PDB file of C-alpha atoms and ligand atoms in Angstrom:
ATOM      1  CA  MET C  36       0.000   0.000   0.000  1.00 65.00           C
ATOM      2  CA  THR C  37       1.373   3.446  -0.907  1.00 65.00           C
ATOM      3  CA  ALA C  38       0.055   6.781   0.404  1.00 69.00           C
ATOM      4  CA  SER C  39      -1.946   7.308  -2.795  1.00 80.00           C
ATOM      5  CA  GLU C  40      -3.585   3.870  -2.777  1.00 94.00           C
ATOM      6  CA  PRO C  41      -6.795   3.205  -0.842  1.00 97.00           C
ATOM      7  CA  ILE C  42      -6.536   1.256   2.416  1.00 98.00           C
ATOM      8  CA  ARG C  43      -7.944  -2.239   1.782  1.00 98.00           C
ATOM      9  CA  VAL C  44     -10.443  -3.073   4.528  1.00 98.00           C
ATOM     10  CA  ALA C  45     -12.190  -6.400   5.158  1.00 98.00           C
ATOM     11  CA  ILE C  46     -15.340  -6.358   7.287  1.00 98.00           C
ATOM     12  CA  ALA C  47     -16.194  -9.050   9.875  1.00 98.00           C
ATOM     13  CA  GLY C  48     -19.946  -9.014  10.501  1.00 97.00           C
ATOM     14  CA  PHE C  49     -22.698  -7.339   8.539  1.00 96.00           C
ATOM     15  CA  GLY C  50     -25.230  -6.455  11.225  1.00 94.00           C
ATOM     16  CA  ARG C  51     -26.563  -3.059  12.240  1.00 90.00           C
ATOM     17  CA  LEU C  52     -23.122  -1.589  12.986  1.00 94.00           C
ATOM     18  CA  ALA C  53     -20.892  -3.247  10.376  1.00 96.00           C
ATOM     19  CA  GLY C  54     -23.493  -2.856   7.598  1.00 96.00           C
ATOM     20  CA  ASP C  55     -23.800   0.915   8.040  1.00 96.00           C
ATOM     21  CA  VAL C  56     -20.064   1.443   8.628  1.00 97.00           C
ATOM     22  CA  ALA C  57     -19.206  -0.681   5.557  1.00 98.00           C
ATOM     23  CA  ARG C  58     -21.542   1.427   3.389  1.00 97.00           C
ATOM     24  CA  GLY C  59     -19.982   4.646   4.751  1.00 97.00           C
ATOM     25  CA  LEU C  60     -16.415   3.401   4.216  1.00 98.00           C
ATOM     26  CA  ALA C  61     -17.203   2.109   0.713  1.00 97.00           C
ATOM     27  CA  ALA C  62     -18.308   5.605  -0.330  1.00 97.00           C
ATOM     28  CA  ARG C  63     -14.830   7.025   0.385  1.00 97.00           C
ATOM     29  CA  ASP C  64     -11.951   7.268  -2.114  1.00 96.00           C
ATOM     30  CA  ASP C  65      -9.246   6.495   0.452  1.00 97.00           C
ATOM     31  CA  ILE C  66     -10.746   3.151   1.549  1.00 98.00           C
ATOM     32  CA  ALA C  67     -11.652   0.066  -0.495  1.00 98.00           C
ATOM     33  CA  ILE C  68     -13.835  -2.671   1.003  1.00 98.00           C
ATOM     34  CA  VAL C  69     -12.368  -5.976  -0.194  1.00 98.00           C
ATOM     35  CA  GLY C  70     -14.693  -8.457   1.520  1.00 97.00           C
ATOM     36  CA  VAL C  71     -17.456  -8.995   4.052  1.00 97.00           C
ATOM     37  CA  ALA C  72     -17.665 -12.084   6.301  1.00 97.00           C
ATOM     38  CA  ARG C  73     -20.914 -13.021   8.006  1.00 95.00           C
ATOM     39  CA  ARG C  74     -22.505 -16.289   9.131  1.00 92.00           C
ATOM     40  CA  GLN C  75     -25.128 -16.334   6.369  1.00 87.00           C
ATOM     41  CA  ALA C  76     -22.834 -15.216   3.557  1.00 74.00           C
ATOM     42  CA  GLY C  77     -23.412 -17.925   0.968  1.00 70.00           C
ATOM     43  CA  GLY C  78     -20.746 -16.529  -1.363  1.00 76.00           C
ATOM     44  CA  ALA C  79     -23.071 -13.894  -2.822  1.00 87.00           C
ATOM     45  CA  THR C  80     -21.758 -10.441  -3.695  1.00 93.00           C
ATOM     46  CA  LEU C  81     -22.992  -7.233  -2.082  1.00 93.00           C
ATOM     47  CA  GLN C  82     -23.403  -3.773  -3.557  1.00 94.00           C
ATOM     48  CA  LEU C  83     -21.795  -1.197  -1.272  1.00 95.00           C
ATOM     49  CA  ALA C  84     -21.967   2.420  -2.469  1.00 94.00           C
ATOM     50  CA  GLY C  85     -21.860   1.197  -6.078  1.00 94.00           C
ATOM     51  CA  HIS C  86     -18.995  -1.280  -5.509  1.00 95.00           C
ATOM     52  CA  GLU C  87     -19.417  -5.042  -5.798  1.00 96.00           C
ATOM     53  CA  VAL C  88     -17.975  -6.766  -2.709  1.00 96.00           C
ATOM     54  CA  ALA C  89     -17.455 -10.527  -2.215  1.00 96.00           C
ATOM     55  CA  THR C  90     -18.884 -12.184   0.901  1.00 96.00           C
ATOM     56  CA  TYR C  91     -17.343 -15.017   2.916  1.00 96.00           C
ATOM     57  CA  SER C  92     -18.763 -17.352   5.531  1.00 94.00           C
ATOM     58  CA  THR C  93     -15.601 -17.279   7.681  1.00 96.00           C
ATOM     59  CA  VAL C  94     -13.239 -14.483   8.644  1.00 97.00           C
ATOM     60  CA  ALA C  95     -10.233 -16.818   8.204  1.00 97.00           C
ATOM     61  CA  GLY C  96     -11.326 -17.576   4.628  1.00 96.00           C
ATOM     62  CA  MET C  97     -11.792 -13.876   3.883  1.00 97.00           C
ATOM     63  CA  LEU C  98      -8.353 -12.952   5.285  1.00 98.00           C
ATOM     64  CA  ALA C  99      -6.671 -15.699   3.238  1.00 97.00           C
ATOM     65  CA  GLU C 100      -8.463 -14.715   0.006  1.00 97.00           C
ATOM     66  CA  THR C 101      -8.252 -10.931   0.234  1.00 97.00           C
ATOM     67  CA  SER C 102      -5.020 -10.119   2.199  1.00 98.00           C
ATOM     68  CA  PRO C 103      -6.460  -6.796   3.444  1.00 98.00           C
ATOM     69  CA  ASP C 104      -4.556  -4.041   5.255  1.00 98.00           C
ATOM     70  CA  VAL C 105      -7.191  -3.844   8.021  1.00 98.00           C
ATOM     71  CA  LEU C 106      -9.933  -6.066   9.464  1.00 98.00           C
ATOM     72  CA  PHE C 107     -12.890  -4.063  10.800  1.00 98.00           C
ATOM     73  CA  GLU C 108     -14.440  -6.367  13.424  1.00 98.00           C
ATOM     74  CA  ALA C 109     -18.099  -5.918  14.445  1.00 97.00           C
ATOM     75  CA  THR C 110     -19.560  -9.346  15.221  1.00 95.00           C
ATOM     76  CA  LEU C 111     -20.185 -10.748  18.696  1.00 92.00           C
ATOM     77  CA  PRO C 112     -18.051 -10.513  21.860  1.00 89.00           C
ATOM     78  CA  GLU C 113     -17.419 -14.298  21.847  1.00 92.00           C
ATOM     79  CA  HIS C 114     -15.846 -14.177  18.343  1.00 95.00           C
ATOM     80  CA  ALA C 115     -14.148 -10.776  18.284  1.00 96.00           C
ATOM     81  CA  MET C 116     -10.871 -11.740  19.935  1.00 97.00           C
ATOM     82  CA  ALA C 117     -10.329 -14.866  17.800  1.00 97.00           C
ATOM     83  CA  HIS C 118     -10.918 -12.739  14.680  1.00 98.00           C
ATOM     84  CA  ALA C 119      -8.538 -10.008  15.872  1.00 98.00           C
ATOM     85  CA  LEU C 120      -5.761 -12.476  16.744  1.00 98.00           C
ATOM     86  CA  ALA C 121      -6.229 -14.343  13.439  1.00 98.00           C
ATOM     87  CA  ALA C 122      -5.908 -11.003  11.640  1.00 98.00           C
ATOM     88  CA  LEU C 123      -2.606 -10.159  13.345  1.00 98.00           C
ATOM     89  CA  GLU C 124      -1.282 -13.663  12.595  1.00 98.00           C
ATOM     90  CA  ALA C 125      -2.127 -13.048   8.931  1.00 98.00           C
ATOM     91  CA  GLY C 126      -0.305  -9.677   8.962  1.00 98.00           C
ATOM     92  CA  VAL C 127      -3.574  -7.673   9.075  1.00 98.00           C
ATOM     93  CA  ARG C 128      -4.310  -4.844  11.554  1.00 98.00           C
ATOM     94  CA  PRO C 129      -7.574  -5.344  13.470  1.00 98.00           C
ATOM     95  CA  VAL C 130      -9.945  -2.510  14.369  1.00 98.00           C
ATOM     96  CA  VAL C 131     -12.358  -4.010  16.893  1.00 97.00           C
ATOM     97  CA  ALA C 132     -15.675  -2.207  17.318  1.00 96.00           C
ATOM     98  CA  THR C 133     -17.373  -5.136  19.066  1.00 92.00           C
ATOM     99  CA  SER C 134     -18.015  -4.255  22.693  1.00 86.00           C
ATOM    100  CA  GLY C 135     -17.332  -6.356  25.781  1.00 83.00           C
ATOM    101  CA  ILE C 136     -13.630  -7.145  25.231  1.00 88.00           C
ATOM    102  CA  SER C 137     -12.147  -8.191  28.601  1.00 90.00           C
ATOM    103  CA  ASP C 138      -8.976  -6.731  30.147  1.00 89.00           C
ATOM    104  CA  GLY C 139      -7.308 -10.142  29.764  1.00 95.00           C
ATOM    105  CA  ASP C 140      -8.092 -10.178  26.034  1.00 95.00           C
ATOM    106  CA  LEU C 141      -6.769  -6.630  25.675  1.00 95.00           C
ATOM    107  CA  GLU C 142      -3.477  -7.818  27.195  1.00 97.00           C
ATOM    108  CA  ARG C 143      -3.303 -10.749  24.750  1.00 97.00           C
ATOM    109  CA  LEU C 144      -3.988  -8.407  21.862  1.00 98.00           C
ATOM    110  CA  ALA C 145      -1.307  -5.958  23.027  1.00 98.00           C
ATOM    111  CA  GLY C 146       1.161  -8.865  23.200  1.00 98.00           C
ATOM    112  CA  ALA C 147       0.250  -9.988  19.683  1.00 98.00           C
ATOM    113  CA  CYS C 148       0.749  -6.416  18.405  1.00 98.00           C
ATOM    114  CA  THR C 149       4.211  -6.325  19.984  1.00 98.00           C
ATOM    115  CA  ASN C 150       5.118  -9.704  18.447  1.00 98.00           C
ATOM    116  CA  THR C 151       3.913  -8.756  14.968  1.00 98.00           C
ATOM    117  CA  GLN C 152       4.903  -5.065  15.104  1.00 98.00           C
ATOM    118  CA  LEU C 153       1.428  -4.223  13.756  1.00 98.00           C
ATOM    119  CA  GLY C 154      -1.176  -1.699  14.876  1.00 98.00           C
ATOM    120  CA  ALA C 155      -4.593  -2.462  16.351  1.00 98.00           C
ATOM    121  CA  VAL C 156      -7.427  -0.364  17.769  1.00 98.00           C
ATOM    122  CA  VAL C 157     -10.181  -1.509  20.122  1.00 96.00           C
ATOM    123  CA  ALA C 158     -12.914   1.136  20.073  1.00 94.00           C
ATOM    124  CA  PRO C 159     -15.956   0.263  22.204  1.00 88.00           C
ATOM    125  CA  ASN C 160     -17.497   3.580  21.107  1.00 92.00           C
ATOM    126  CA  LEU C 161     -16.842   4.825  17.564  1.00 96.00           C
ATOM    127  CA  SER C 162     -18.994   7.911  17.897  1.00 96.00           C
ATOM    128  CA  ILE C 163     -16.631  10.880  18.270  1.00 97.00           C
ATOM    129  CA  GLY C 164     -19.314  13.007  19.942  1.00 97.00           C
ATOM    130  CA  ALA C 165     -19.980  10.338  22.569  1.00 97.00           C
ATOM    131  CA  VAL C 166     -16.253  10.042  23.318  1.00 96.00           C
ATOM    132  CA  VAL C 167     -15.955  13.832  23.696  1.00 97.00           C
ATOM    133  CA  LEU C 168     -19.043  13.834  25.969  1.00 98.00           C
ATOM    134  CA  MET C 169     -17.391  11.241  28.247  1.00 96.00           C
ATOM    135  CA  HIS C 170     -14.254  13.375  28.435  1.00 96.00           C
ATOM    136  CA  LEU C 171     -16.251  16.519  29.280  1.00 98.00           C
ATOM    137  CA  ALA C 172     -18.313  14.633  31.886  1.00 98.00           C
ATOM    138  CA  ALA C 173     -15.112  13.504  33.623  1.00 96.00           C
ATOM    139  CA  ILE C 174     -13.967  17.149  33.808  1.00 97.00           C
ATOM    140  CA  ALA C 175     -17.341  18.503  34.977  1.00 97.00           C
ATOM    141  CA  GLY C 176     -17.662  15.797  37.631  1.00 97.00           C
ATOM    142  CA  ARG C 177     -14.752  17.269  39.556  1.00 96.00           C
ATOM    143  CA  TYR C 178     -16.852  20.349  40.335  1.00 96.00           C
ATOM    144  CA  PHE C 179     -20.235  18.813  41.269  1.00 97.00           C
ATOM    145  CA  ASP C 180     -21.160  16.383  44.056  1.00 96.00           C
ATOM    146  CA  HIS C 181     -24.377  15.210  42.376  1.00 98.00           C
ATOM    147  CA  ALA C 182     -24.742  13.648  38.903  1.00 98.00           C
ATOM    148  CA  GLU C 183     -27.216  11.482  37.035  1.00 98.00           C
ATOM    149  CA  ILE C 184     -26.893   9.846  33.601  1.00 98.00           C
ATOM    150  CA  ILE C 185     -29.860   9.217  31.326  1.00 98.00           C
ATOM    151  CA  GLU C 186     -29.218   7.065  28.258  1.00 98.00           C
ATOM    152  CA  PHE C 187     -31.771   6.588  25.478  1.00 98.00           C
ATOM    153  CA  HIS C 188     -31.687   3.710  22.943  1.00 96.00           C
ATOM    154  CA  ARG C 189     -33.949   1.844  20.540  1.00 94.00           C
ATOM    155  CA  ASP C 190     -36.476  -0.523  22.134  1.00 96.00           C
ATOM    156  CA  ARG C 191     -34.698  -3.636  20.829  1.00 92.00           C
ATOM    157  CA  LYS C 192     -31.343  -2.941  22.468  1.00 89.00           C
ATOM    158  CA  ALA C 193     -30.644  -6.115  24.463  1.00 85.00           C
ATOM    159  CA  ASP C 194     -28.743  -4.726  27.442  1.00 86.00           C
ATOM    160  CA  ALA C 195     -29.286  -1.976  29.998  1.00 92.00           C
ATOM    161  CA  PRO C 196     -27.649   0.227  31.028  1.00 93.00           C
ATOM    162  CA  SER C 197     -25.555   0.889  27.926  1.00 91.00           C
ATOM    163  CA  GLY C 198     -21.812   0.173  28.115  1.00 86.00           C
ATOM    164  CA  THR C 199     -21.242   3.860  27.350  1.00 92.00           C
ATOM    165  CA  ALA C 200     -23.273   4.968  30.403  1.00 94.00           C
ATOM    166  CA  VAL C 201     -21.341   2.627  32.698  1.00 91.00           C
ATOM    167  CA  HIS C 202     -18.026   3.716  31.201  1.00 89.00           C
ATOM    168  CA  THR C 203     -19.000   7.404  31.560  1.00 94.00           C
ATOM    169  CA  ALA C 204     -19.757   6.848  35.258  1.00 94.00           C
ATOM    170  CA  ARG C 205     -16.411   5.067  35.715  1.00 91.00           C
ATOM    171  CA  LEU C 206     -14.479   7.914  34.071  1.00 92.00           C
ATOM    172  CA  MET C 207     -16.329  10.468  36.215  1.00 95.00           C
ATOM    173  CA  GLN C 208     -15.493   8.589  39.425  1.00 94.00           C
ATOM    174  CA  ARG C 209     -11.862   8.114  38.391  1.00 92.00           C
ATOM    175  CA  ALA C 210     -11.378  11.815  37.572  1.00 93.00           C
ATOM    176  CA  ARG C 211     -12.829  12.804  40.945  1.00 90.00           C
ATOM    177  CA  LEU C 212     -10.919  10.186  42.922  1.00 81.00           C
ATOM    178  CA  GLY C 213     -14.135   9.243  44.697  1.00 76.00           C
ATOM    179  CA  GLY C 214     -17.869   8.844  44.583  1.00 87.00           C
ATOM    180  CA  PHE C 215     -20.786  11.211  44.102  1.00 97.00           C
ATOM    181  CA  THR C 216     -23.695  11.858  46.444  1.00 97.00           C
ATOM    182  CA  HIS C 217     -26.961  10.199  45.428  1.00 96.00           C
ATOM    183  CA  ALA C 218     -29.850  11.977  47.103  1.00 93.00           C
ATOM    184  CA  PRO C 219     -32.260   9.364  48.509  1.00 92.00           C
ATOM    185  CA  SER C 220     -36.052   9.695  48.259  1.00 95.00           C
ATOM    186  CA  ARG C 221     -37.849   9.281  51.584  1.00 96.00           C
ATOM    187  CA  VAL C 222     -40.933   7.841  49.891  1.00 97.00           C
ATOM    188  CA  VAL C 223     -40.813   5.786  46.675  1.00 96.00           C
ATOM    189  CA  THR C 224     -44.222   4.740  45.356  1.00 97.00           C
ATOM    190  CA  LEU C 225     -43.070   3.019  42.155  1.00 97.00           C
ATOM    191  CA  ASP C 226     -40.308   0.382  42.156  1.00 95.00           C
ATOM    192  CA  GLY C 227     -37.216   1.348  40.149  1.00 95.00           C
ATOM    193  CA  VAL C 228     -38.368   4.904  39.523  1.00 96.00           C
ATOM    194  CA  ARG C 229     -35.054   6.356  40.771  1.00 97.00           C
ATOM    195  CA  GLY C 230     -33.100   4.179  38.300  1.00 96.00           C
ATOM    196  CA  GLY C 231     -29.860   2.348  39.035  1.00 97.00           C
ATOM    197  CA  GLU C 232     -26.891   3.780  40.886  1.00 96.00           C
ATOM    198  CA  THR C 233     -23.141   3.272  40.768  1.00 95.00           C
ATOM    199  CA  GLY C 234     -20.609   5.194  42.851  1.00 94.00           C
ATOM    200  CA  GLY C 235     -23.373   7.666  43.769  1.00 97.00           C
ATOM    201  CA  ILE C 236     -24.256   8.385  40.109  1.00 97.00           C
ATOM    202  CA  GLY C 237     -27.851   7.614  39.153  1.00 97.00           C
ATOM    203  CA  ILE C 238     -28.263   5.838  35.784  1.00 98.00           C
ATOM    204  CA  HIS C 239     -31.559   5.666  33.878  1.00 98.00           C
ATOM    205  CA  SER C 240     -32.169   3.678  30.676  1.00 97.00           C
ATOM    206  CA  VAL C 241     -34.945   4.761  28.305  1.00 98.00           C
ATOM    207  CA  ARG C 242     -35.934   2.293  25.529  1.00 98.00           C
ATOM    208  CA  LEU C 243     -38.216   3.487  22.728  1.00 98.00           C
ATOM    209  CA  PRO C 244     -38.689   2.836  19.004  1.00 97.00           C
ATOM    210  CA  GLY C 245     -37.394   5.812  17.028  1.00 96.00           C
ATOM    211  CA  LEU C 246     -34.374   6.421  19.254  1.00 97.00           C
ATOM    212  CA  VAL C 247     -30.826   5.698  18.031  1.00 94.00           C
ATOM    213  CA  ALA C 248     -28.198   6.393  20.749  1.00 95.00           C
ATOM    214  CA  HIS C 249     -28.420   9.402  23.061  1.00 97.00           C
ATOM    215  CA  GLN C 250     -26.950  10.269  26.442  1.00 98.00           C
ATOM    216  CA  GLU C 251     -27.370  13.071  28.949  1.00 98.00           C
ATOM    217  CA  VAL C 252     -25.167  13.677  31.961  1.00 98.00           C
ATOM    218  CA  ILE C 253     -26.778  16.096  34.417  1.00 98.00           C
ATOM    219  CA  PHE C 254     -24.783  17.703  37.217  1.00 98.00           C
ATOM    220  CA  GLY C 255     -26.518  19.417  40.130  1.00 98.00           C
ATOM    221  CA  GLY C 256     -24.997  22.047  42.420  1.00 96.00           C
ATOM    222  CA  THR C 257     -26.141  24.901  44.616  1.00 96.00           C
ATOM    223  CA  GLY C 258     -28.546  26.991  42.536  1.00 97.00           C
ATOM    224  CA  GLN C 259     -27.346  25.515  39.230  1.00 98.00           C
ATOM    225  CA  VAL C 260     -27.612  22.570  36.869  1.00 98.00           C
ATOM    226  CA  LEU C 261     -25.168  21.659  34.100  1.00 98.00           C
ATOM    227  CA  THR C 262     -26.382  19.330  31.335  1.00 98.00           C
ATOM    228  CA  LEU C 263     -24.168  17.630  28.736  1.00 98.00           C
ATOM    229  CA  ARG C 264     -25.959  15.806  25.937  1.00 98.00           C
ATOM    230  CA  HIS C 265     -24.966  13.826  22.857  1.00 98.00           C
ATOM    231  CA  ASP C 266     -27.363  12.561  20.171  1.00 98.00           C
ATOM    232  CA  ALA C 267     -26.414  10.030  17.504  1.00 96.00           C
ATOM    233  CA  THR C 268     -29.221  10.387  14.983  1.00 94.00           C
ATOM    234  CA  SER C 269     -28.013   7.573  12.725  1.00 94.00           C
ATOM    235  CA  ASN C 270     -25.315   4.889  12.562  1.00 93.00           C
ATOM    236  CA  ASP C 271     -23.484   7.195  10.132  1.00 94.00           C
ATOM    237  CA  SER C 272     -22.090   8.766  13.323  1.00 96.00           C
ATOM    238  CA  TYR C 273     -19.757   5.749  13.602  1.00 97.00           C
ATOM    239  CA  VAL C 274     -18.049   6.257  10.222  1.00 98.00           C
ATOM    240  CA  PRO C 275     -15.633   9.151  11.067  1.00 97.00           C
ATOM    241  CA  GLY C 276     -14.465   7.268  14.183  1.00 98.00           C
ATOM    242  CA  ALA C 277     -13.987   4.088  12.138  1.00 98.00           C
ATOM    243  CA  VAL C 278     -11.897   6.014   9.577  1.00 98.00           C
ATOM    244  CA  LEU C 279      -9.765   7.525  12.355  1.00 98.00           C
ATOM    245  CA  ALA C 280      -9.156   4.086  13.896  1.00 98.00           C
ATOM    246  CA  ILE C 281      -8.389   2.418  10.541  1.00 98.00           C
ATOM    247  CA  LYS C 282      -5.857   5.096   9.562  1.00 98.00           C
ATOM    248  CA  HIS C 283      -4.198   4.930  12.961  1.00 98.00           C
ATOM    249  CA  ALA C 284      -3.929   1.124  12.890  1.00 98.00           C
ATOM    250  CA  VAL C 285      -2.277   1.261   9.468  1.00 98.00           C
ATOM    251  CA  ALA C 286       0.222   3.977  10.440  1.00 97.00           C
ATOM    252  CA  THR C 287       1.147   3.082  14.027  1.00 98.00           C
ATOM    253  CA  PRO C 288       2.278  -0.241  15.551  1.00 98.00           C
ATOM    254  CA  GLY C 289       0.884  -1.242  18.952  1.00 98.00           C
ATOM    255  CA  LEU C 290      -2.571  -1.459  20.545  1.00 98.00           C
ATOM    256  CA  VAL C 291      -4.729   1.592  21.271  1.00 96.00           C
ATOM    257  CA  VAL C 292      -7.895   1.210  23.354  1.00 92.00           C
ATOM    258  CA  GLY C 293     -10.596   3.829  22.872  1.00 91.00           C
ATOM    259  CA  LEU C 294     -10.841   6.761  20.478  1.00 95.00           C
ATOM    260  CA  GLY C 295     -10.018   9.198  23.299  1.00 93.00           C
ATOM    261  CA  THR C 296      -6.296   8.627  22.807  1.00 91.00           C
ATOM    262  CA  LEU C 297      -6.571   9.153  19.038  1.00 95.00           C
ATOM    263  CA  LEU C 298      -8.483  12.405  19.604  1.00 96.00           C
ATOM    264  CA  GLY C 299      -5.804  13.678  21.991  1.00 93.00           C
ATOM    265  CA  LEU C 300      -8.198  13.555  24.974  1.00 92.00           C
ATOM    266  CA  GLU C 301      -6.252  10.905  26.908  1.00 78.00           C
ATOM    267  CA  ALA C 302      -2.531  10.191  27.253  1.00 66.00           C
TER     268      ALA C 302
HETATM  269  N1  LIG K 459     -18.025   0.502  18.818  1.00 76.66           N
HETATM  270  C1  LIG K 459     -19.227   1.035  18.684  1.00 76.66           C
HETATM  271  O1  LIG K 459     -19.380   2.269  18.580  1.00 76.66           O
HETATM  272  C2  LIG K 459     -20.438   0.140  18.624  1.00 76.66           C
HETATM  273  C3  LIG K 459     -21.672   0.641  18.195  1.00 76.66           C
HETATM  274  C4  LIG K 459     -22.747  -0.231  18.080  1.00 76.66           C
HETATM  275  C5  LIG K 459     -22.571  -1.571  18.420  1.00 76.66           C
HETATM  276  N2  LIG K 459     -21.360  -2.019  18.870  1.00 76.66           N
HETATM  277  C6  LIG K 459     -21.099  -3.444  19.161  1.00 76.66           C
HETATM  278  O2  LIG K 459     -20.788  -4.074  17.923  1.00 76.66           O
HETATM  279  C7  LIG K 459     -21.174  -5.451  17.981  1.00 76.66           C
HETATM  280  C8  LIG K 459     -22.092  -5.759  16.802  1.00 76.66           C
HETATM  281  O3  LIG K 459     -23.301  -5.020  16.974  1.00 76.66           O
HETATM  282  P1  LIG K 459     -24.496  -5.101  15.913  1.00 76.66           P
HETATM  283  O4  LIG K 459     -25.598  -4.271  16.474  1.00 76.66           O
HETATM  284  O5  LIG K 459     -23.983  -4.812  14.558  1.00 76.66           O
HETATM  285  O6  LIG K 459     -24.863  -6.650  16.027  1.00 76.66           O
HETATM  286  P2  LIG K 459     -25.729  -7.523  15.005  1.00 76.66           P
HETATM  287  O7  LIG K 459     -26.655  -6.648  14.242  1.00 76.66           O
HETATM  288  O8  LIG K 459     -26.264  -8.666  15.816  1.00 76.66           O
HETATM  289  O9  LIG K 459     -24.645  -8.087  13.971  1.00 76.66           O
HETATM  290  C9  LIG K 459     -23.689  -9.063  14.296  1.00 76.66           C
HETATM  291  C10 LIG K 459     -23.066  -9.519  12.981  1.00 76.66           C
HETATM  292  O10 LIG K 459     -22.016 -10.445  13.286  1.00 76.66           O
HETATM  293  C11 LIG K 459     -22.074 -11.498  12.356  1.00 76.66           C
HETATM  294  N3  LIG K 459     -21.406 -12.639  12.973  1.00 76.66           N
HETATM  295  C12 LIG K 459     -21.679 -13.274  14.136  1.00 76.66           C
HETATM  296  N4  LIG K 459     -20.797 -14.270  14.344  1.00 76.66           N
HETATM  297  C13 LIG K 459     -19.946 -14.249  13.290  1.00 76.66           C
HETATM  298  C14 LIG K 459     -18.812 -15.004  12.923  1.00 76.66           C
HETATM  299  N5  LIG K 459     -18.363 -16.015  13.686  1.00 76.66           N
HETATM  300  N6  LIG K 459     -18.155 -14.708  11.762  1.00 76.66           N
HETATM  301  C15 LIG K 459     -18.585 -13.680  10.987  1.00 76.66           C
HETATM  302  N7  LIG K 459     -19.661 -12.916  11.275  1.00 76.66           N
HETATM  303  C16 LIG K 459     -20.321 -13.207  12.409  1.00 76.66           C
HETATM  304  C17 LIG K 459     -23.558 -11.719  12.131  1.00 76.66           C
HETATM  305  O11 LIG K 459     -23.717 -12.446  10.915  1.00 76.66           O
HETATM  306  P3  LIG K 459     -25.181 -12.709  10.257  1.00 76.66           P
HETATM  307  O12 LIG K 459     -25.582 -11.357   9.689  1.00 76.66           O
HETATM  308  O13 LIG K 459     -24.918 -13.692   9.192  1.00 76.66           O
HETATM  309  O14 LIG K 459     -26.044 -13.177  11.388  1.00 76.66           O
HETATM  310  C18 LIG K 459     -24.034 -10.268  12.044  1.00 76.66           C
HETATM  311  O15 LIG K 459     -23.879  -9.764  10.739  1.00 76.66           O
HETATM  312  C19 LIG K 459     -21.822  -5.628  19.352  1.00 76.66           C
HETATM  313  O16 LIG K 459     -20.844  -6.098  20.253  1.00 76.66           O
HETATM  314  C20 LIG K 459     -22.248  -4.220  19.732  1.00 76.66           C
HETATM  315  O17 LIG K 459     -22.344  -4.038  21.138  1.00 76.66           O
HETATM  316  C21 LIG K 459     -20.291  -1.189  18.978  1.00 76.66           C
END
């Protein structure tokens, strides 16, 4: 690959995330999608932004056939690490968007990057706005004792609260070196109405058709309220973050976890 040639990207998974990201990447001149692997591939070709792309029923088969520069991984947590390690073994840099990668797996991936001298990015949140919101919430949390997070997602999202809400709360606690104060209610007449709570931060999960991915962090202080809010109105919001991660993985050996580092928000 030379600087003027497109980066050749293979896609693992073709669900809600990978499908929309693949379409967004295929529309760019600096990236070429060379293959898509999914369980129900059947060898058919796909049309992505006017390009015909071959499909494969296994990631290993796709890597062997296409020799891409990067594997964009968005399948299921139980398969993501095997795909990422297989990519590095094949000389391909993985960009893992699948969530739920354990600390132990991150260590294994970092070791494999060192051994192969290749780059890799694990990005549990590809939405640049959501990553900036988390950074700002960690700063704001130093100045307020009370905070609540409300996250809003489509009705068919399987888990609650969202990984982003939990991670936001963790970053806020870490930046403050301690917990927040969760004001109790003396009388609660409806179970669960105050939401969940971690480290003194209330977390509320709203699930409705029509929503995509939205999060508010509300800080309360004496005579004032500060609200931070991010709205992803479509999965297109993941494409700029995916491009950033892909370009970084190609240019820089070693493992990076989270887009915050790539955006200069974290050391
Ligand atoms: N980083 C982020 O910003 C972000 C954003 C949204 C979601 N996520 C995470 O990304 C992951 C995928 O989410 P999603 O909503 O796209 O899920 P999804 O719609 O269920 O799609 C999963 C895809 O993985 C494919 N797949 C499963 N096992 C496979 C295997 N062994 N080999 C190849 N393909 C395989 C499935 O193939 P079939 O189509 O053939 O069934 C399907 O296309 C989840 O972990 C989710 O939490 C991350």
